[in-house]
Structures are given as C-alpha cells and as structure tokens.
mmCIF file of C-alpha atoms in Angstrom:
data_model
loop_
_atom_site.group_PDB
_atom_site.id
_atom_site.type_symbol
_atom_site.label_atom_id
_atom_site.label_comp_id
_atom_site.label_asym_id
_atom_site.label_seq_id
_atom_site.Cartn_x
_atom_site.Cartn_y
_atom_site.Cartn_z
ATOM 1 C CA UNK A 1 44.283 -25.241 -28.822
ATOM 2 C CA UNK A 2 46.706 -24.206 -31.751
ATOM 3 C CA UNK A 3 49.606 -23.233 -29.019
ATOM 4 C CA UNK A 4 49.226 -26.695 -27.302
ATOM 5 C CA UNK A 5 49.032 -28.705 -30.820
ATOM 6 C CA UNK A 6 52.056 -27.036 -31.975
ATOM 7 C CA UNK A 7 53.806 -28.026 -28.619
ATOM 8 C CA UNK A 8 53.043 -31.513 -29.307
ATOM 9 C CA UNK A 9 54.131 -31.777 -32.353
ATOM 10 C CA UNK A 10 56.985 -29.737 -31.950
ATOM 11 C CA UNK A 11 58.002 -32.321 -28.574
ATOM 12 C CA UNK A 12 57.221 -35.029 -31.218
ATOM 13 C CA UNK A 13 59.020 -33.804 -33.987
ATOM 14 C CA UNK A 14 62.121 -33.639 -31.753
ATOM 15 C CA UNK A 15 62.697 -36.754 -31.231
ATOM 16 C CA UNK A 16 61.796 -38.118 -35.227
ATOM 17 C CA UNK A 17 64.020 -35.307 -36.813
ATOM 18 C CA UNK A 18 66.660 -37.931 -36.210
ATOM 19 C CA UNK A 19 64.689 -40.465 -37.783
ATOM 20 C CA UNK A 20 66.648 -42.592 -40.399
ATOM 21 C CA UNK A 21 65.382 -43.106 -43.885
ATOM 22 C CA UNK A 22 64.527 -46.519 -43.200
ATOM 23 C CA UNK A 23 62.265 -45.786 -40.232
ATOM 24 C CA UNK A 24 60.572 -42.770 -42.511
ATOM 25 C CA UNK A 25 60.096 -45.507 -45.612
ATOM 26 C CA UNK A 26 58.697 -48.030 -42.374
ATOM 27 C CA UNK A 27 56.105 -45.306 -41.769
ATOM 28 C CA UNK A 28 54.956 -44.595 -45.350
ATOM 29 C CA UNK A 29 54.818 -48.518 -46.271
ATOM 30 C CA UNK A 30 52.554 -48.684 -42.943
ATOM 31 C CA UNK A 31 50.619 -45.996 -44.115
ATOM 32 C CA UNK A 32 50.233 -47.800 -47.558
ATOM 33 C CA UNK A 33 49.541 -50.729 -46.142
ATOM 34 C CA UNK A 34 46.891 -49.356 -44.502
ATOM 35 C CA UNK A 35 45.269 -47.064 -47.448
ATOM 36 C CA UNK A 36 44.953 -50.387 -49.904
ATOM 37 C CA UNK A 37 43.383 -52.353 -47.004
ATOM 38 C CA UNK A 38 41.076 -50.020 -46.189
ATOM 39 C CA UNK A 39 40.594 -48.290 -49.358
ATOM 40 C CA UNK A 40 37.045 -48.871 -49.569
ATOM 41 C CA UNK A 41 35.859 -47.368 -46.105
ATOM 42 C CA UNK A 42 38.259 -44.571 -46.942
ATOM 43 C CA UNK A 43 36.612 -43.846 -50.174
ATOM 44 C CA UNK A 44 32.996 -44.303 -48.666
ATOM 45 C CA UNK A 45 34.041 -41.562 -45.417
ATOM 46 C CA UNK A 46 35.465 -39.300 -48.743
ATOM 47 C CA UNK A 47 31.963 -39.570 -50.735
ATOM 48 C CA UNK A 48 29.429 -39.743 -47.182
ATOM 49 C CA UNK A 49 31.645 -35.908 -46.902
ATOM 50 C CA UNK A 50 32.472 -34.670 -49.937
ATOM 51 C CA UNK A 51 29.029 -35.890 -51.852
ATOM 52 C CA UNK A 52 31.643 -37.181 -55.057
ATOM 53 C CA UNK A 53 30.749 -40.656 -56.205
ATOM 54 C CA UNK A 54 32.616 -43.837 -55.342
ATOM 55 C CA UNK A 55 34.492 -43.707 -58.975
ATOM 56 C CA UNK A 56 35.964 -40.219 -58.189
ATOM 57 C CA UNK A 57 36.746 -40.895 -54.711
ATOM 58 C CA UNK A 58 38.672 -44.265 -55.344
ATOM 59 C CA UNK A 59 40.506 -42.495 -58.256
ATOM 60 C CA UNK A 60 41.022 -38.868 -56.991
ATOM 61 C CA UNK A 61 41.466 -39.659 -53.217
ATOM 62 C CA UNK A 62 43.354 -43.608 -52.869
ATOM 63 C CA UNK A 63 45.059 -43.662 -56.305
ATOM 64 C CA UNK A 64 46.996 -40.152 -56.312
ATOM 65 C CA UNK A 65 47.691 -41.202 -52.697
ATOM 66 C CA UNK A 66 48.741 -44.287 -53.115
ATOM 67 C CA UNK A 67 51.135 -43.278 -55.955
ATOM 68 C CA UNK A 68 52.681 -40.346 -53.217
ATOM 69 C CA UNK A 69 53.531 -42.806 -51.237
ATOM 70 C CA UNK A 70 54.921 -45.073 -53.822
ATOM 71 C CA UNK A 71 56.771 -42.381 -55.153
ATOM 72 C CA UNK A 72 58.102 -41.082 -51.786
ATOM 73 C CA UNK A 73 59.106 -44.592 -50.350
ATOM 74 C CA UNK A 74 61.217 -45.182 -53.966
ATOM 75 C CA UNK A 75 62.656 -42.032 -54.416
ATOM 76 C CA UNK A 76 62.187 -39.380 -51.267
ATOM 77 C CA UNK A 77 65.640 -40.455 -49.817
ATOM 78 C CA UNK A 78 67.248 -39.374 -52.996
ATOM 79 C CA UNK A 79 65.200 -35.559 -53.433
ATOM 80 C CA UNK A 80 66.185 -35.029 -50.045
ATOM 81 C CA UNK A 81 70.029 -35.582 -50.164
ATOM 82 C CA UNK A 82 72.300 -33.048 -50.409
ATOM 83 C CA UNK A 83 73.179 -31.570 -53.583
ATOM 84 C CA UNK A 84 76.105 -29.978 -55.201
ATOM 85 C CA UNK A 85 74.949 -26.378 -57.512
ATOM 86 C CA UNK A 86 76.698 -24.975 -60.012
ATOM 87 C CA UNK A 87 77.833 -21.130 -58.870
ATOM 88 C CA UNK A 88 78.524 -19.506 -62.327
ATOM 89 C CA UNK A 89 81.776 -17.281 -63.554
ATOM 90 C CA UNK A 90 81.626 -15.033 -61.365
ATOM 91 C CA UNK A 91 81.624 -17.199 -58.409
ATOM 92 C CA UNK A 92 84.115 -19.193 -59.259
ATOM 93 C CA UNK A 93 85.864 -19.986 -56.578
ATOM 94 C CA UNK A 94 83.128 -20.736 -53.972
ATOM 95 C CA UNK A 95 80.948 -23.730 -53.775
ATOM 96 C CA UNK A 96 77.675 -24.294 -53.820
ATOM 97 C CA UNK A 97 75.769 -27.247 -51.609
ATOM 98 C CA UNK A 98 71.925 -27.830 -50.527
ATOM 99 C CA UNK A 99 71.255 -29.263 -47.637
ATOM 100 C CA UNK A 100 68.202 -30.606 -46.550
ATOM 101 C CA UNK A 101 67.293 -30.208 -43.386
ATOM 102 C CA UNK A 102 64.073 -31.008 -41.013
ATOM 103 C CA UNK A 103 62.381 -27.485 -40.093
ATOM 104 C CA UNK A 104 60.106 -28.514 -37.563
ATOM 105 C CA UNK A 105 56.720 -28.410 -37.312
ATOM 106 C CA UNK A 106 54.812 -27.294 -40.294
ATOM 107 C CA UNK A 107 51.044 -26.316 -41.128
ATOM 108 C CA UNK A 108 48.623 -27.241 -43.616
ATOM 109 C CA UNK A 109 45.587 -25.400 -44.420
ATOM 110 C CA UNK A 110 43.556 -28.196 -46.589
ATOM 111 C CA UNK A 111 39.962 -27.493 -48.570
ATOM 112 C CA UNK A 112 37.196 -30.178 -48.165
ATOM 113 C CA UNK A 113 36.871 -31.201 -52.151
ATOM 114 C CA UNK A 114 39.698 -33.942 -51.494
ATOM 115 C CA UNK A 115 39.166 -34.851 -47.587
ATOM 116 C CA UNK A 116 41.440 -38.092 -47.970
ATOM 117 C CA UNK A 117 43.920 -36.975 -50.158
ATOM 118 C CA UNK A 118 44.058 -33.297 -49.151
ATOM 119 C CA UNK A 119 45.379 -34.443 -45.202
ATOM 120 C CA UNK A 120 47.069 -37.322 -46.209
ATOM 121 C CA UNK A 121 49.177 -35.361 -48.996
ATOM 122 C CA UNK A 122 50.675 -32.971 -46.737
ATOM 123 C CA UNK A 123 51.465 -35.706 -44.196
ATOM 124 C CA UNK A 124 53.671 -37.611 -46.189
ATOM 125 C CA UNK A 125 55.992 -34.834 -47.782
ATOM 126 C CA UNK A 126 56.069 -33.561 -44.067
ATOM 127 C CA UNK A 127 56.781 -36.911 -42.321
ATOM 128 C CA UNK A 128 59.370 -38.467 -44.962
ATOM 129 C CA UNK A 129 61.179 -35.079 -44.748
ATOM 130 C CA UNK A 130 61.586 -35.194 -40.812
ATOM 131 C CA UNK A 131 58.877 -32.935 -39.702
ATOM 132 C CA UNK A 132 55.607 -32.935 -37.601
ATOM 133 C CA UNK A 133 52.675 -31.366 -39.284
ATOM 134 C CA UNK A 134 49.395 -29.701 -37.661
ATOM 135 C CA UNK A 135 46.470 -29.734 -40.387
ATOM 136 C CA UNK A 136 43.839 -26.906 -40.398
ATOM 137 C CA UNK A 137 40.896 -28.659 -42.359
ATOM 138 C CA UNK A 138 37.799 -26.933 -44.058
ATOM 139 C CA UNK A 139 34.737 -27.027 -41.864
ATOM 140 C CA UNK A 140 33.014 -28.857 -44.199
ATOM 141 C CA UNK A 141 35.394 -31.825 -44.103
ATOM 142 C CA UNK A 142 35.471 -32.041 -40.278
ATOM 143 C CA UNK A 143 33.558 -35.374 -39.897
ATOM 144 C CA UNK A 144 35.919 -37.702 -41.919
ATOM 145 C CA UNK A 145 39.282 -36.009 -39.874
ATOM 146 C CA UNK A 146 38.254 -37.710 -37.140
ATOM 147 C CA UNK A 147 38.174 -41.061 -38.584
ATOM 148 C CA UNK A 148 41.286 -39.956 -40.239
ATOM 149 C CA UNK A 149 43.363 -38.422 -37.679
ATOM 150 C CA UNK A 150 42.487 -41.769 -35.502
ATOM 151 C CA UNK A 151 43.713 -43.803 -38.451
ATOM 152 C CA UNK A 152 46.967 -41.870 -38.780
ATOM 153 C CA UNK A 153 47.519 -42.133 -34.859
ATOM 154 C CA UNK A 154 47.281 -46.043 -35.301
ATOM 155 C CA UNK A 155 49.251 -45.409 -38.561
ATOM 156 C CA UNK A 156 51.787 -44.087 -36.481
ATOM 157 C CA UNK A 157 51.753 -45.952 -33.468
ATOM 158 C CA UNK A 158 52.322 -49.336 -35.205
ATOM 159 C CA UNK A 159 55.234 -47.857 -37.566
ATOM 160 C CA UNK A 160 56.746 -47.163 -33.987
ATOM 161 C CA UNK A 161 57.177 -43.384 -34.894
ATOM 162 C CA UNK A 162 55.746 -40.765 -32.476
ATOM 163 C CA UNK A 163 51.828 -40.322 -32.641
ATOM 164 C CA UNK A 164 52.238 -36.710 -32.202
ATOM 165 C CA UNK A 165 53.772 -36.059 -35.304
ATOM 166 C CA UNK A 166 50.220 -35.175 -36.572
ATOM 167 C CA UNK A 167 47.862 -32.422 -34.981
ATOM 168 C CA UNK A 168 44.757 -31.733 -36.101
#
C-alpha cells in the first residue's frame, strides 16, 4: 500500500521533475480554477467533515488556499531559482550558490481540523517545486480525501501533468 504509492509517484515524479515553470504555473492556475468554481461544494465537504461552519470553512480552507496558489503562480519561479550567498572573511575565496533542485517524492502527514487546506497546502509547494507527494491524512478526515484526491486526479489530468503525482 505505502511501497506501491511511493512507486507511483516516484514513476510519476520522474517524468514532471523536468517540468518547466510554465507547465508547473499551468497546473496551479488549473487547480485555481478549479477551487473558485467549486468553492462552495469544497467548503460544504470541509464543514459535512470537520463540523466548522460555512464562514470558517470558506475563509480558513478556500481563501488561504487560494492566496497559496496566487502566491506560488506569481512568485514560486523566483524562490526557487538559484541563489548566490555571501561566504564571509574567512571564506573568501570560495563561492557560495543554492540550487534548487526536485527531491522526489515527498510525504505529508496532515490533521483533520483543515481537510481542504491541510492536503491541498502540501500539494502545491510539492508540485510547483518538481516533486510528487503521497499524503497520510487523519482518520477523521478520510471521507472528504476521496472527493479530494478524485478532484486533484482531474486537476491533474486536464493540466496535462501526470495524475500520479499525488498518492493518497
């Protein structure tokens, strides 16, 4: 079960570490595309699992999500270039630089207070930076990842990137 997800994603992941920028900001403008159309079923999964009210879940679950991805499309390119540091006296003569760099497949273990937000978060710092991601969520959020790990298949199916990116 865990072995065979990680394989997935890790056969996935393969072929979107070489993924350019523009395909990653494609994904994430799909995904946002389909978190404001379908913000109110997401926020009525959120409060039918989480027992918050519709208020919290449109403003602590599609807002701060919404504004990740915003962020992210606008500005992940640049966080994730590379990067000259500054090496001190001492050091003078070598030089510094920060590369960043796909890893793989990562994990994410995510509580149940934010169902919405707490898989989707995760998901978008791992996908924008190259990496597949398999999600561990609480046991009391396990109802609503199954509408939302069939939304981020379609999610990634239509942004043409590989649907195994994301294992649940």
């Amino acid at each position: 079960d865990v072995a065979a997800a990680v394989g997935r994603a890790r056969v996935a992941q393969a072929a979107w570490a070489g993924s350019t920028w523009g395909a990653r900001r494609r994904l994430l403008r799909t995904m946002l595309r389909f978190v404001t159309e379908n913000q109110r079923a997401i926020a009525r999964v959120a409060v039918r699992e989480s027992g918050k009210t519709m208020v919290d879940a449109i403003f602590g679950e599609i807002l701060v999500t919404c504004e990740k991805l915003k962020w992210t499309i606008a500005h992940g390119e640049a966080a994730l270039r590379p990067e000259r540091r500054p090496t001190g006296t001492l050091a003078m003569t070598k030089r510094v630089k920060v590369e960043w760099r796909p890893v793989g497949v990562v994990g994410a273990i995510v509580p149940w207070n934010y169902p919405f937000h707490n898989v989707f978060n995760p998901v978008i710092s791992a996908l924008f930076a190259g990496n597949g991601i398999v999600i561990k969520v609480s046991e009391y959020a396990s109802w609503s990842t199954l509408y939302y790990g069939r939304a981020l298949r379609a999610i990634l199916a239509a942004a043409g990137a590989p649907t195994d990116l994301v294992q649940f």
